[in-house]
Coordinates of C-alpha atoms and ligand atoms in Angstrom, one line a residue:
Chain A
M3 CA 221.3 -211.6 -22.7
T4 CA 225.1 -210.9 -22.8
T5 CA 226.4 -208.3 -25.2
Q6 CA 229.5 -209.5 -27.1
S7 CA 232.4 -207.3 -26.4
P8 CA 233.4 -205.3 -29.5
L9 CA 236.4 -206.1 -31.6
L10 CA 236.8 -202.4 -32.4
D11 CA 235.6 -199.7 -30.1
A12 CA 236.5 -196.1 -31.2
M13 CA 235.1 -193.2 -29.2
S14 CA 234.8 -189.5 -30.0
I15 CA 237.2 -189.5 -32.8
R16 CA 237.9 -185.9 -33.9
K17 CA 240.1 -184.7 -36.8
R18 CA 240.6 -181.2 -38.1
F19 CA 242.5 -180.1 -41.1
G20 CA 243.4 -176.5 -40.3
G21 CA 240.1 -174.9 -39.5
F22 CA 238.0 -177.6 -41.2
V23 CA 236.5 -180.3 -39.0
A24 CA 236.7 -183.5 -41.0
L25 CA 235.5 -185.8 -38.1
D26 CA 233.4 -184.5 -35.3
A27 CA 233.4 -186.8 -32.3
V28 CA 232.6 -190.0 -34.2
D29 CA 231.9 -193.2 -32.2
I30 CA 232.2 -196.5 -34.0
A31 CA 232.1 -200.1 -32.6
I32 CA 232.4 -203.3 -34.5
R33 CA 231.7 -206.8 -33.1
P34 CA 233.9 -209.7 -34.2
G35 CA 232.7 -211.1 -37.5
E36 CA 230.3 -208.3 -38.2
R37 CA 229.5 -206.9 -41.7
V38 CA 229.1 -203.1 -41.6
G39 CA 228.4 -200.7 -44.4
L40 CA 229.9 -197.2 -43.9
I41 CA 228.2 -194.7 -46.2
G42 CA 227.9 -191.0 -46.7
P43 CA 228.2 -188.3 -49.4
N44 CA 231.5 -187.3 -50.9
G45 CA 233.8 -185.5 -48.5
S46 CA 231.8 -186.6 -45.4
G47 CA 234.9 -188.1 -43.7
K48 CA 234.7 -191.8 -44.5
S49 CA 238.3 -192.2 -45.7
T50 CA 239.5 -189.8 -42.9
L51 CA 237.9 -192.2 -40.4
V52 CA 239.7 -195.1 -42.0
N53 CA 243.0 -193.2 -41.8
C54 CA 242.5 -192.6 -38.1
L55 CA 241.5 -196.1 -37.3
S56 CA 244.4 -197.7 -39.3
G57 CA 246.9 -195.2 -38.0
A58 CA 247.8 -193.7 -41.4
I59 CA 247.1 -190.3 -39.7
S60 CA 246.5 -189.7 -36.0
S61 CA 243.3 -188.4 -34.7
D62 CA 243.3 -185.2 -32.6
T63 CA 241.3 -186.7 -29.8
G64 CA 239.5 -189.9 -29.1
T65 CA 240.3 -193.5 -27.9
I66 CA 240.5 -196.6 -30.0
R67 CA 240.4 -200.1 -28.5
F68 CA 241.0 -203.1 -30.6
D69 CA 240.8 -206.7 -29.3
G70 CA 240.9 -205.3 -25.8
R71 CA 243.9 -203.1 -26.3
A72 CA 244.3 -199.3 -26.5
I73 CA 245.8 -198.7 -29.9
E74 CA 245.4 -195.0 -30.6
R75 CA 249.1 -194.4 -30.0
L76 CA 250.4 -197.4 -32.0
P77 CA 252.0 -196.8 -35.4
A78 CA 250.1 -198.1 -38.4
H79 CA 252.3 -201.2 -38.9
Q80 CA 251.5 -202.4 -35.4
R81 CA 247.8 -202.0 -35.9
T82 CA 248.0 -203.9 -39.1
R83 CA 249.9 -206.7 -37.3
L84 CA 247.2 -206.7 -34.6
G85 CA 244.6 -207.2 -37.4
I86 CA 243.1 -203.9 -38.5
V87 CA 243.8 -203.9 -42.2
R88 CA 242.6 -201.4 -44.7
T89 CA 242.6 -200.9 -48.5
F90 CA 243.3 -197.5 -50.1
Q91 CA 240.5 -195.8 -52.1
I92 CA 243.2 -194.7 -54.6
P93 CA 245.2 -197.9 -55.1
L94 CA 248.8 -197.7 -53.9
P95 CA 250.6 -200.7 -55.3
F96 CA 254.3 -201.4 -54.9
T97 CA 255.0 -200.6 -58.5
S98 CA 258.5 -202.1 -58.7
M99 CA 257.2 -205.5 -57.7
T100 CA 255.2 -208.2 -59.5
V101 CA 251.6 -208.8 -58.5
I102 CA 252.6 -211.7 -56.2
G103 CA 255.5 -209.7 -54.9
N104 CA 253.0 -207.1 -53.6
L105 CA 251.3 -209.8 -51.5
T106 CA 254.5 -211.2 -50.0
I107 CA 255.1 -207.9 -48.2
P108 CA 252.0 -208.2 -45.9
L109 CA 252.5 -212.0 -45.7
R110 CA 256.0 -211.5 -44.4
F111 CA 255.6 -208.4 -42.4
A112 CA 252.1 -208.7 -40.9
A113 CA 250.6 -212.2 -41.3
R114 CA 253.5 -213.9 -39.6
H115 CA 252.8 -212.0 -36.4
H116 CA 249.5 -213.8 -35.8
A117 CA 249.6 -216.6 -38.3
V118 CA 247.7 -219.7 -37.3
G119 CA 249.7 -222.8 -38.1
G120 CA 251.5 -221.3 -41.0
T121 CA 252.4 -224.5 -42.8
T122 CA 252.1 -223.4 -46.4
N123 CA 254.7 -221.0 -47.7
D124 CA 254.2 -217.4 -48.7
V125 CA 254.0 -218.0 -52.4
E126 CA 251.3 -220.7 -52.1
Q127 CA 249.3 -218.5 -49.8
A128 CA 249.7 -215.6 -52.2
L129 CA 248.5 -217.6 -55.1
L130 CA 245.4 -218.8 -53.2
I131 CA 244.5 -215.2 -52.4
L132 CA 245.1 -214.1 -56.0
E133 CA 242.9 -217.0 -57.2
D134 CA 240.1 -215.6 -55.0
V135 CA 240.3 -212.1 -56.4
G136 CA 240.7 -213.3 -60.0
L137 CA 244.3 -212.2 -60.5
R138 CA 245.9 -215.7 -60.5
D139 CA 247.0 -215.5 -64.2
K140 CA 248.6 -212.1 -63.6
A141 CA 250.6 -213.3 -60.6
H142 CA 254.0 -212.9 -62.2
E143 CA 253.4 -209.7 -64.2
P144 CA 254.7 -206.4 -63.0
S145 CA 252.0 -204.6 -61.0
A146 CA 252.8 -201.4 -62.8
G147 CA 251.0 -202.7 -65.9
L148 CA 247.7 -203.5 -64.3
T149 CA 244.4 -201.8 -65.2
Q150 CA 242.5 -199.6 -62.7
V151 CA 240.1 -202.4 -62.0
E152 CA 242.9 -204.9 -61.5
L153 CA 244.6 -202.5 -59.2
R154 CA 241.5 -202.4 -57.0
K155 CA 241.5 -206.2 -56.8
L156 CA 245.2 -206.1 -55.9
E157 CA 244.5 -203.6 -53.1
L158 CA 242.0 -206.1 -51.7
A159 CA 244.3 -209.1 -52.2
R160 CA 247.1 -207.3 -50.4
A161 CA 244.9 -206.5 -47.4
V162 CA 243.7 -210.1 -47.2
A163 CA 247.3 -211.2 -47.2
A164 CA 247.9 -209.4 -44.0
R165 CA 245.4 -211.8 -42.4
P166 CA 243.0 -209.2 -40.9
K167 CA 240.5 -209.6 -38.1
L168 CA 238.9 -206.4 -39.3
L169 CA 239.1 -205.6 -42.9
I170 CA 238.2 -202.0 -44.0
A171 CA 237.5 -201.9 -47.7
D172 CA 237.5 -198.3 -48.9
E173 CA 235.5 -198.2 -52.2
T174 CA 237.0 -201.4 -53.6
M175 CA 234.2 -201.6 -56.1
A176 CA 234.3 -198.2 -57.7
G177 CA 234.5 -198.6 -61.5
L178 CA 233.8 -202.3 -61.5
S179 CA 231.2 -203.8 -63.8
N180 CA 228.0 -205.3 -62.3
S181 CA 229.4 -208.9 -62.5
E182 CA 232.7 -207.8 -61.0
V183 CA 230.8 -206.1 -58.1
D184 CA 229.0 -209.4 -57.5
E185 CA 232.3 -211.3 -57.5
I186 CA 233.8 -209.0 -54.9
I187 CA 230.7 -209.2 -52.7
L188 CA 230.9 -213.0 -52.9
L189 CA 234.6 -212.8 -51.9
L190 CA 233.8 -210.5 -49.0
F191 CA 231.2 -212.9 -47.8
K192 CA 233.7 -215.7 -48.1
L193 CA 236.2 -213.8 -46.0
N194 CA 233.5 -212.9 -43.5
E195 CA 232.6 -216.6 -43.2
Q196 CA 236.2 -217.2 -42.1
G197 CA 235.5 -214.9 -39.1
I198 CA 236.8 -211.6 -40.5
A199 CA 234.8 -208.5 -39.6
I200 CA 234.3 -206.2 -42.5
I201 CA 233.6 -202.5 -42.9
M202 CA 232.5 -201.8 -46.5
I203 CA 232.7 -198.2 -47.6
E204 CA 230.7 -197.9 -50.8
H205 CA 228.7 -195.6 -52.9
I206 CA 227.1 -198.5 -54.7
M207 CA 224.0 -198.9 -52.5
R208 CA 223.1 -202.3 -54.1
A209 CA 226.4 -203.7 -52.7
V210 CA 225.8 -202.1 -49.2
M211 CA 222.3 -203.5 -49.1
A212 CA 223.3 -206.9 -50.2
F213 CA 226.3 -207.2 -47.9
S214 CA 225.9 -205.3 -44.6
Q215 CA 224.0 -206.3 -41.5
R216 CA 224.4 -202.8 -40.1
A217 CA 224.9 -199.4 -41.7
I218 CA 226.6 -196.3 -40.4
V219 CA 226.1 -192.9 -42.0
L220 CA 228.5 -190.0 -41.9
V221 CA 227.5 -186.6 -43.0
A222 CA 229.9 -183.7 -42.8
G223 CA 232.1 -185.5 -40.3
K224 CA 229.2 -186.4 -38.0
K225 CA 227.6 -189.8 -37.5
I226 CA 223.9 -189.3 -38.2
A227 CA 222.7 -192.9 -38.2
D228 CA 223.9 -196.3 -37.0
D229 CA 221.4 -199.2 -37.2
T230 CA 220.4 -202.3 -39.2
T231 CA 220.7 -201.6 -42.9
D232 CA 216.9 -201.5 -43.7
V233 CA 216.2 -199.2 -40.8
V234 CA 219.0 -196.8 -41.8
I235 CA 217.9 -196.8 -45.5
N236 CA 214.4 -195.6 -44.4
N237 CA 215.6 -193.0 -42.0
A238 CA 214.3 -189.7 -43.0
E239 CA 217.5 -187.8 -42.1
V240 CA 219.6 -190.2 -44.3
V241 CA 217.2 -189.8 -47.2
R242 CA 217.5 -186.0 -46.8
A243 CA 221.3 -186.1 -46.7
Y244 CA 221.4 -188.2 -49.8
L245 CA 218.7 -186.6 -51.9
G246 CA 219.8 -183.2 -50.7
E247 CA 216.5 -181.6 -49.8
Chain B
M17 CA 274.7 -230.7 -59.1
R18 CA 274.3 -228.1 -56.4
R19 CA 274.0 -224.5 -57.6
I20 CA 277.0 -222.3 -56.8
P21 CA 275.9 -219.6 -54.4
S22 CA 276.3 -216.2 -56.1
W23 CA 278.1 -214.6 -53.2
I24 CA 281.1 -216.7 -54.3
W25 CA 281.7 -214.3 -57.3
P26 CA 282.6 -211.2 -55.4
V27 CA 284.8 -213.3 -53.2
L28 CA 286.6 -214.8 -56.2
V29 CA 287.1 -211.5 -57.9
A30 CA 288.5 -210.0 -54.6
L31 CA 290.9 -213.0 -54.3
F32 CA 292.0 -212.5 -57.9
I33 CA 292.7 -208.8 -57.3
L34 CA 294.6 -209.7 -54.2
A35 CA 296.8 -212.1 -56.2
L36 CA 297.3 -209.4 -58.8
S37 CA 298.4 -206.9 -56.1
R38 CA 301.2 -209.3 -55.1
V39 CA 302.7 -209.3 -58.6
V40 CA 302.1 -205.8 -59.9
K41 CA 305.2 -203.8 -59.0
N42 CA 304.1 -200.3 -60.1
E43 CA 302.9 -198.4 -56.9
Y44 CA 300.8 -196.1 -59.0
Y45 CA 298.3 -198.9 -59.7
M46 CA 297.9 -199.4 -55.9
F47 CA 297.3 -195.7 -55.4
A48 CA 294.7 -195.5 -58.2
G49 CA 293.2 -198.8 -57.3
Y50 CA 292.7 -197.7 -53.7
V51 CA 290.5 -194.8 -54.8
V52 CA 288.4 -197.1 -57.0
L53 CA 287.9 -199.6 -54.2
Q54 CA 287.1 -196.7 -51.8
Y55 CA 284.3 -195.6 -54.1
I56 CA 283.0 -199.2 -54.4
V57 CA 282.5 -199.0 -50.6
L58 CA 280.9 -195.6 -50.7
A59 CA 278.6 -196.3 -53.6
S60 CA 277.5 -199.7 -52.2
A61 CA 276.9 -198.1 -48.8
W62 CA 275.0 -195.2 -50.2
N63 CA 272.8 -197.6 -52.2
I64 CA 271.6 -199.4 -49.1
L65 CA 269.7 -196.4 -48.0
G66 CA 269.4 -194.4 -51.3
G67 CA 268.8 -197.1 -53.8
Y68 CA 266.9 -199.6 -51.8
S69 CA 264.7 -197.3 -49.8
G70 CA 264.7 -194.2 -52.0
Y71 CA 266.0 -191.8 -49.3
V72 CA 268.7 -189.6 -51.1
N73 CA 271.6 -188.9 -48.8
F74 CA 273.7 -186.0 -50.0
G75 CA 275.9 -186.2 -47.0
S76 CA 278.2 -189.2 -47.7
A77 CA 281.1 -186.9 -47.0
A78 CA 279.9 -186.5 -43.4
F79 CA 280.2 -190.2 -42.7
F80 CA 283.4 -190.6 -44.6
G81 CA 284.9 -187.6 -42.8
I82 CA 283.9 -189.0 -39.4
G83 CA 285.8 -192.2 -40.2
A84 CA 288.8 -190.2 -41.4
Y85 CA 288.9 -187.8 -38.4
G86 CA 288.1 -190.7 -36.0
A87 CA 291.3 -192.3 -37.2
V88 CA 293.2 -189.0 -36.7
V89 CA 291.9 -188.8 -33.1
L90 CA 293.1 -192.4 -32.4
D91 CA 296.4 -191.7 -34.1
K92 CA 297.0 -188.7 -31.8
L93 CA 296.1 -190.7 -28.7
W94 CA 297.8 -194.1 -29.0
Q95 CA 298.4 -195.1 -32.6
P96 CA 296.4 -198.3 -32.6
P97 CA 296.5 -200.8 -35.5
L98 CA 294.5 -199.6 -38.6
V99 CA 291.8 -202.2 -38.1
V100 CA 290.9 -200.6 -34.7
A101 CA 290.6 -197.2 -36.4
I102 CA 288.3 -198.8 -39.0
V103 CA 286.0 -200.4 -36.5
F104 CA 286.0 -197.2 -34.4
G105 CA 285.2 -195.1 -37.5
G106 CA 282.4 -197.5 -38.4
I107 CA 280.8 -197.4 -35.0
V108 CA 280.9 -193.6 -34.6
A109 CA 279.6 -193.0 -38.1
S110 CA 276.7 -195.5 -37.6
L111 CA 275.9 -193.8 -34.3
V112 CA 275.8 -190.4 -36.1
G113 CA 273.6 -192.2 -38.6
L114 CA 271.3 -193.3 -35.8
V115 CA 270.9 -189.7 -34.5
T116 CA 270.5 -188.3 -38.0
A117 CA 267.9 -190.9 -38.9
Y118 CA 265.7 -190.1 -35.9
L119 CA 266.0 -186.4 -36.6
T120 CA 265.5 -186.4 -40.3
L121 CA 263.8 -189.5 -41.6
R122 CA 260.4 -188.1 -40.9
L123 CA 261.3 -185.6 -43.6
R124 CA 260.4 -186.8 -47.0
G125 CA 262.1 -186.4 -50.4
V126 CA 264.1 -183.3 -50.9
F127 CA 264.0 -182.2 -47.3
F128 CA 265.8 -185.3 -46.2
A129 CA 268.4 -184.7 -48.9
I130 CA 269.0 -181.1 -47.7
A131 CA 269.2 -182.2 -44.1
T132 CA 272.0 -184.7 -44.9
L133 CA 273.9 -182.1 -47.0
A134 CA 273.6 -179.8 -44.0
L135 CA 275.1 -182.5 -41.8
A136 CA 278.3 -182.6 -43.9
I137 CA 278.6 -178.8 -43.7
V138 CA 278.0 -178.7 -40.0
L139 CA 280.6 -181.4 -39.3
Q140 CA 283.2 -179.8 -41.5
T141 CA 282.7 -176.5 -39.7
L142 CA 283.1 -178.3 -36.3
V143 CA 286.3 -179.9 -37.4
M144 CA 287.6 -176.6 -38.8
N145 CA 287.3 -175.3 -35.2
W146 CA 288.7 -178.3 -33.4
D147 CA 292.3 -177.6 -32.6
F148 CA 293.0 -181.1 -31.3
V149 CA 292.8 -182.5 -34.8
G150 CA 294.6 -179.5 -36.4
G151 CA 291.6 -177.3 -37.2
P152 CA 291.8 -175.7 -40.7
L153 CA 295.6 -176.6 -40.8
G154 CA 294.9 -180.3 -41.0
Y155 CA 296.9 -183.2 -39.7
Y156 CA 300.0 -185.0 -40.9
S157 CA 299.7 -188.7 -40.1
V158 CA 303.1 -190.5 -40.2
R159 CA 302.8 -193.5 -42.4
P160 CA 305.0 -196.4 -41.5
D161 CA 307.5 -197.1 -44.4
S162 CA 306.7 -200.8 -44.4
I163 CA 304.5 -203.4 -42.7
A164 CA 305.2 -207.1 -42.2
G165 CA 303.8 -209.4 -44.8
F166 CA 303.3 -206.7 -47.5
P167 CA 305.6 -205.3 -50.2
S168 CA 304.8 -201.7 -49.1
Y169 CA 302.5 -199.8 -46.8
V170 CA 300.5 -198.5 -49.8
N171 CA 300.0 -202.1 -50.9
Y172 CA 298.8 -202.9 -47.4
L173 CA 296.3 -200.0 -47.6
F174 CA 295.1 -201.3 -50.9
V175 CA 294.5 -204.7 -49.5
I176 CA 292.6 -203.3 -46.5
M177 CA 290.4 -201.3 -48.8
L178 CA 289.9 -204.4 -51.0
G179 CA 288.6 -206.2 -47.9
L180 CA 286.3 -203.3 -47.0
A181 CA 284.9 -203.3 -50.6
L182 CA 284.2 -207.0 -50.4
I183 CA 282.5 -206.5 -47.0
A184 CA 280.4 -203.6 -48.3
V185 CA 279.3 -205.6 -51.4
L186 CA 278.4 -208.7 -49.4
V187 CA 276.5 -206.7 -46.8
A188 CA 274.6 -204.8 -49.6
R189 CA 273.8 -208.0 -51.3
A190 CA 272.6 -209.8 -48.1
I191 CA 270.3 -206.9 -47.3
E192 CA 268.9 -206.7 -50.8
L193 CA 268.1 -210.4 -50.8
S194 CA 266.7 -210.5 -47.2
F195 CA 263.2 -209.5 -46.0
I196 CA 264.8 -206.2 -45.0
G197 CA 265.5 -205.5 -48.6
R198 CA 261.9 -206.3 -49.5
G199 CA 260.7 -204.0 -46.8
L200 CA 263.0 -201.2 -48.0
A201 CA 261.8 -201.7 -51.6
A202 CA 258.2 -201.4 -50.3
I203 CA 259.2 -198.1 -48.6
R204 CA 260.7 -196.9 -51.9
D205 CA 257.5 -197.7 -53.8
N206 CA 255.1 -196.3 -51.3
E207 CA 255.9 -195.6 -47.7
L208 CA 252.3 -195.3 -46.5
A209 CA 251.2 -198.5 -48.2
A210 CA 254.3 -200.3 -46.7
E211 CA 253.5 -199.1 -43.2
C212 CA 249.9 -200.3 -43.6
C213 CA 251.1 -203.7 -44.8
G214 CA 252.9 -204.1 -41.5
V215 CA 256.4 -202.9 -42.6
P216 CA 258.1 -201.1 -39.6
T217 CA 259.2 -198.3 -41.9
L218 CA 260.9 -196.1 -39.3
R219 CA 262.9 -199.0 -37.9
L220 CA 264.0 -200.2 -41.3
K221 CA 265.0 -196.7 -42.4
V222 CA 267.1 -196.2 -39.2
F223 CA 268.7 -199.6 -39.7
A224 CA 269.6 -198.8 -43.4
T225 CA 271.0 -195.4 -42.4
M226 CA 273.2 -196.9 -39.7
V227 CA 274.6 -199.7 -41.9
S228 CA 275.1 -197.2 -44.8
G229 CA 276.8 -194.6 -42.6
G230 CA 278.8 -197.2 -40.8
L231 CA 280.3 -198.6 -44.0
M232 CA 281.1 -195.1 -45.2
G233 CA 282.9 -194.4 -41.9
M234 CA 284.9 -197.5 -42.3
A235 CA 286.0 -196.4 -45.7
G236 CA 287.1 -193.1 -44.3
A237 CA 289.3 -194.5 -41.5
P238 CA 292.4 -195.5 -43.7
F239 CA 292.2 -192.2 -45.6
P240 CA 294.5 -190.1 -43.4
Y241 CA 297.2 -192.8 -43.9
Y242 CA 296.5 -192.9 -47.6
I243 CA 297.0 -189.1 -48.3
T244 CA 299.2 -188.6 -45.2
Y245 CA 298.1 -185.0 -45.0
L246 CA 294.4 -184.7 -44.0
D247 CA 292.5 -181.4 -43.9
P248 CA 288.8 -180.7 -43.4
N249 CA 288.3 -179.8 -47.1
S250 CA 289.6 -183.2 -48.3
A251 CA 287.9 -185.2 -45.6
F252 CA 284.5 -183.6 -46.2
S253 CA 284.8 -183.0 -49.9
L254 CA 281.6 -182.5 -51.8
A255 CA 283.0 -184.9 -54.4
Y256 CA 282.2 -187.9 -52.0
G257 CA 278.6 -186.8 -51.7
I258 CA 278.2 -186.4 -55.5
N259 CA 280.1 -189.4 -56.6
S260 CA 278.4 -191.8 -54.2
I261 CA 275.0 -190.7 -55.6
A262 CA 276.2 -190.7 -59.2
M263 CA 277.8 -194.1 -59.2
P264 CA 274.7 -196.1 -58.1
L265 CA 272.6 -194.0 -60.4
I266 CA 274.8 -194.7 -63.4
G267 CA 275.4 -198.4 -62.5
G268 CA 271.8 -199.1 -61.4
M269 CA 270.3 -198.9 -58.0
T270 CA 268.1 -202.0 -57.7
H271 CA 270.8 -204.6 -57.8
W272 CA 274.0 -204.7 -55.6
I273 CA 276.2 -205.0 -58.7
G274 CA 275.0 -201.6 -60.0
P275 CA 277.0 -199.4 -57.6
V276 CA 280.0 -201.6 -58.2
I277 CA 279.8 -201.1 -62.0
G278 CA 279.1 -197.4 -61.5
A279 CA 282.0 -196.9 -59.1
V280 CA 284.5 -198.7 -61.3
L281 CA 283.4 -196.9 -64.4
L282 CA 283.3 -193.4 -62.9
A283 CA 286.4 -193.7 -60.6
V284 CA 288.5 -195.1 -63.5
I285 CA 287.4 -192.3 -65.8
Q286 CA 288.2 -189.7 -63.1
Q287 CA 291.6 -191.2 -62.4
V288 CA 292.5 -191.2 -66.1
A289 CA 291.1 -187.7 -66.5
T290 CA 293.2 -186.5 -63.5
V291 CA 296.4 -187.9 -65.0
T292 CA 295.8 -187.0 -68.6
I293 CA 293.8 -183.7 -68.5
S294 CA 293.1 -182.1 -65.2
S295 CA 291.4 -182.8 -61.9
E296 CA 289.0 -179.9 -62.4
L297 CA 287.4 -181.9 -65.2
N298 CA 286.3 -184.7 -62.9
L299 CA 283.1 -183.2 -61.6
M300 CA 282.1 -182.0 -65.1
I301 CA 282.5 -185.5 -66.4
V302 CA 280.3 -186.8 -63.6
G303 CA 277.7 -184.1 -64.4
V304 CA 277.5 -184.9 -68.0
L305 CA 277.3 -188.7 -67.4
L306 CA 274.6 -188.1 -64.7
I307 CA 272.4 -186.0 -67.0
S308 CA 272.8 -188.5 -69.9
F309 CA 271.9 -191.5 -67.7
I310 CA 268.9 -189.7 -66.0
T311 CA 267.4 -188.8 -69.3
L312 CA 268.4 -191.9 -71.4
A313 CA 268.7 -194.8 -69.0
P314 CA 267.1 -194.0 -65.6
N315 CA 267.7 -197.6 -64.4
G316 CA 271.4 -197.4 -65.0
I317 CA 273.6 -199.9 -66.8
V318 CA 271.9 -202.8 -64.9
G319 CA 268.6 -201.6 -66.3
L320 CA 269.9 -201.4 -69.8
F321 CA 271.2 -204.9 -69.5
E322 CA 268.0 -206.2 -68.2
R323 CA 266.0 -204.6 -70.9
Y324 CA 268.2 -206.2 -73.5
R325 CA 267.8 -209.6 -71.8
Q326 CA 264.0 -209.3 -71.7
K327 CA 263.9 -208.4 -75.4
R328 CA 266.0 -211.4 -76.3
Q329 CA 263.8 -213.7 -74.2
R330 CA 260.7 -212.4 -75.9
R331 CA 262.4 -213.0 -79.3
L332 CA 263.3 -216.5 -78.3
S333 CA 259.9 -217.3 -76.9
T334 CA 258.0 -216.2 -80.1
Ligands
LIG405 N1 245.1 -184.4 -45.6 C1 244.0 -183.6 -45.7 N2 244.2 -182.3 -45.6 C2 243.2 -181.4 -45.7 N3 241.9 -181.8 -45.9 C3 241.7 -183.1 -46.0 C4 242.7 -184.1 -45.9 N4 242.2 -185.3 -46.1 C5 240.8 -185.1 -46.3 N5 240.5 -183.8 -46.2 C6 239.2 -183.2 -46.4 O1 238.4 -183.9 -45.4 C7 237.1 -184.1 -46.0 C8 236.7 -185.5 -45.8 O2 237.5 -186.3 -46.8 P1 237.4 -187.9 -46.9 O3 238.4 -188.3 -47.9 O4 237.5 -188.5 -45.6 O5 235.9 -188.0 -47.5 P2 235.2 -189.3 -48.0 O6 233.9 -189.5 -47.2 O7 236.1 -190.5 -48.0 O8 234.8 -188.9 -49.4 P3 234.7 -189.8 -50.8 O9 233.4 -190.5 -50.7 O10 234.8 -188.8 -51.9 O11 235.9 -190.7 -50.7 C9 237.1 -183.6 -47.4 O12 236.5 -182.3 -47.4 C10 238.6 -183.5 -47.7 O13 238.8 -182.5 -48.6
LIG406 MG1 236.9 -191.7 -49.4

């Protein structure tokens, strides 16, 4: 049996904020096309890990390889162009632009750098993505007027527009209704079928269970479990961390 | 019928003003008009960084002064044609922009603004202590009485500044409409999100600072010949810093025409006030206008116009 070489391979990522250790030597590896759930209590370091992987902040120590390249020194925009794309837990839309305008930024600045074919124009591509997340009829409205739920969908749409190889969705479903959660899960499955590996960060366990093949658990900046989803969910330590015994 | 490209309008307006400058005999209008045109350059240049990307530069005077003193240096050495001084001023100012950008653009918000203000003060102090260009005593540049093809040398300076204003407006417009302008707008809205969408934020900011500073330097180069006596206080005057922020703010920062409207409006008011009341009143007028616009019309005159147009469209569509 040959092991497939990982798409993302991050080793011993450490991050301190002053005296507080937010990430303590975390290893994380993702294979191409994999679906992984990243869970953990509030403040356990999930978003900090996303920030370190995407280059939004730099980790104190550790190495990150993506697609066979060392990327820990690259600025965020280059990592995005290579194909690591993340959403923000608190949506950060480009408020002076329309909804479709928000998507043309990654289409122009990231997707073109590894676009396959690229026959259709940016506007058509943007409309297709908006169709998928259910924002098609808001395409030409100012993004400043969107509801919180719509902003989360825009976050996801904008990340998809960057044409990721690895999509990191940081709590995209918070605040969504049950049927909207199902829609997003379906969309993520659809993206995954196109070959995109996905890390789903979620407190909604139903979504994690339905979606991920593997689950990674962070507690207080340490990785305490990393296995198939049903094994992890029955892991005594994880249960303790969640139920707080 | 093919659509007329909109860059044609600034060109036509400039040609019209050029034609006017050939028939107007009163030199005062050339003197006053020069200042208005100079502020069109400064305001349009400032807006490329400040308006499009949201990085507030308080140090316009630094770049303008570099252009002015660059011309003085050349004048002392070999008195080249004015165009050479303009190109020289533009290059030096944009190089200073490059260095400043790398040193300060990692600073956000108010810290960047303070750093640029400091740049103007530091440069002024340096020039004060540089004897070659006259130090605190300043420098008299001998202005030729006439120049071939123009009714007077002041008329020539006016036409040169008209050309610079046209260049500044066309450059600002081209940047605004290009993908660079889109990237700068993304930076203004949210720099972290822009970077994570693949926008090379540092490179775009450095580019904007260099273009903006370069244009300001070009505007400064003819200045020694315009006032004939240049000293550090007039070359690095705080008025340039304040006016080049106030003009885009009042005119509107998201469209290239905004700084032009603001520059014409404010510069004309200031010229009139200088003649009729006193020059001390100028900065007060700017202050009052600034406060009114920030509180009542934060998107400037262009913003007011757009709001009116949207309202009318809504009325028409219902
Ligand atoms: N820039 C920062 N400066 C200081 N402390 C920070 C910073 N960013 C995060 N932290 C701290 O690091 C810890 C981990 O935060 P992080 O946002 O990564 O948690 P999380 O697992 O994403 O939590 P949640 O589920 O609530 O989103 C928290 O205690 C947080 O307060
Ligand atoms: Mg988080």
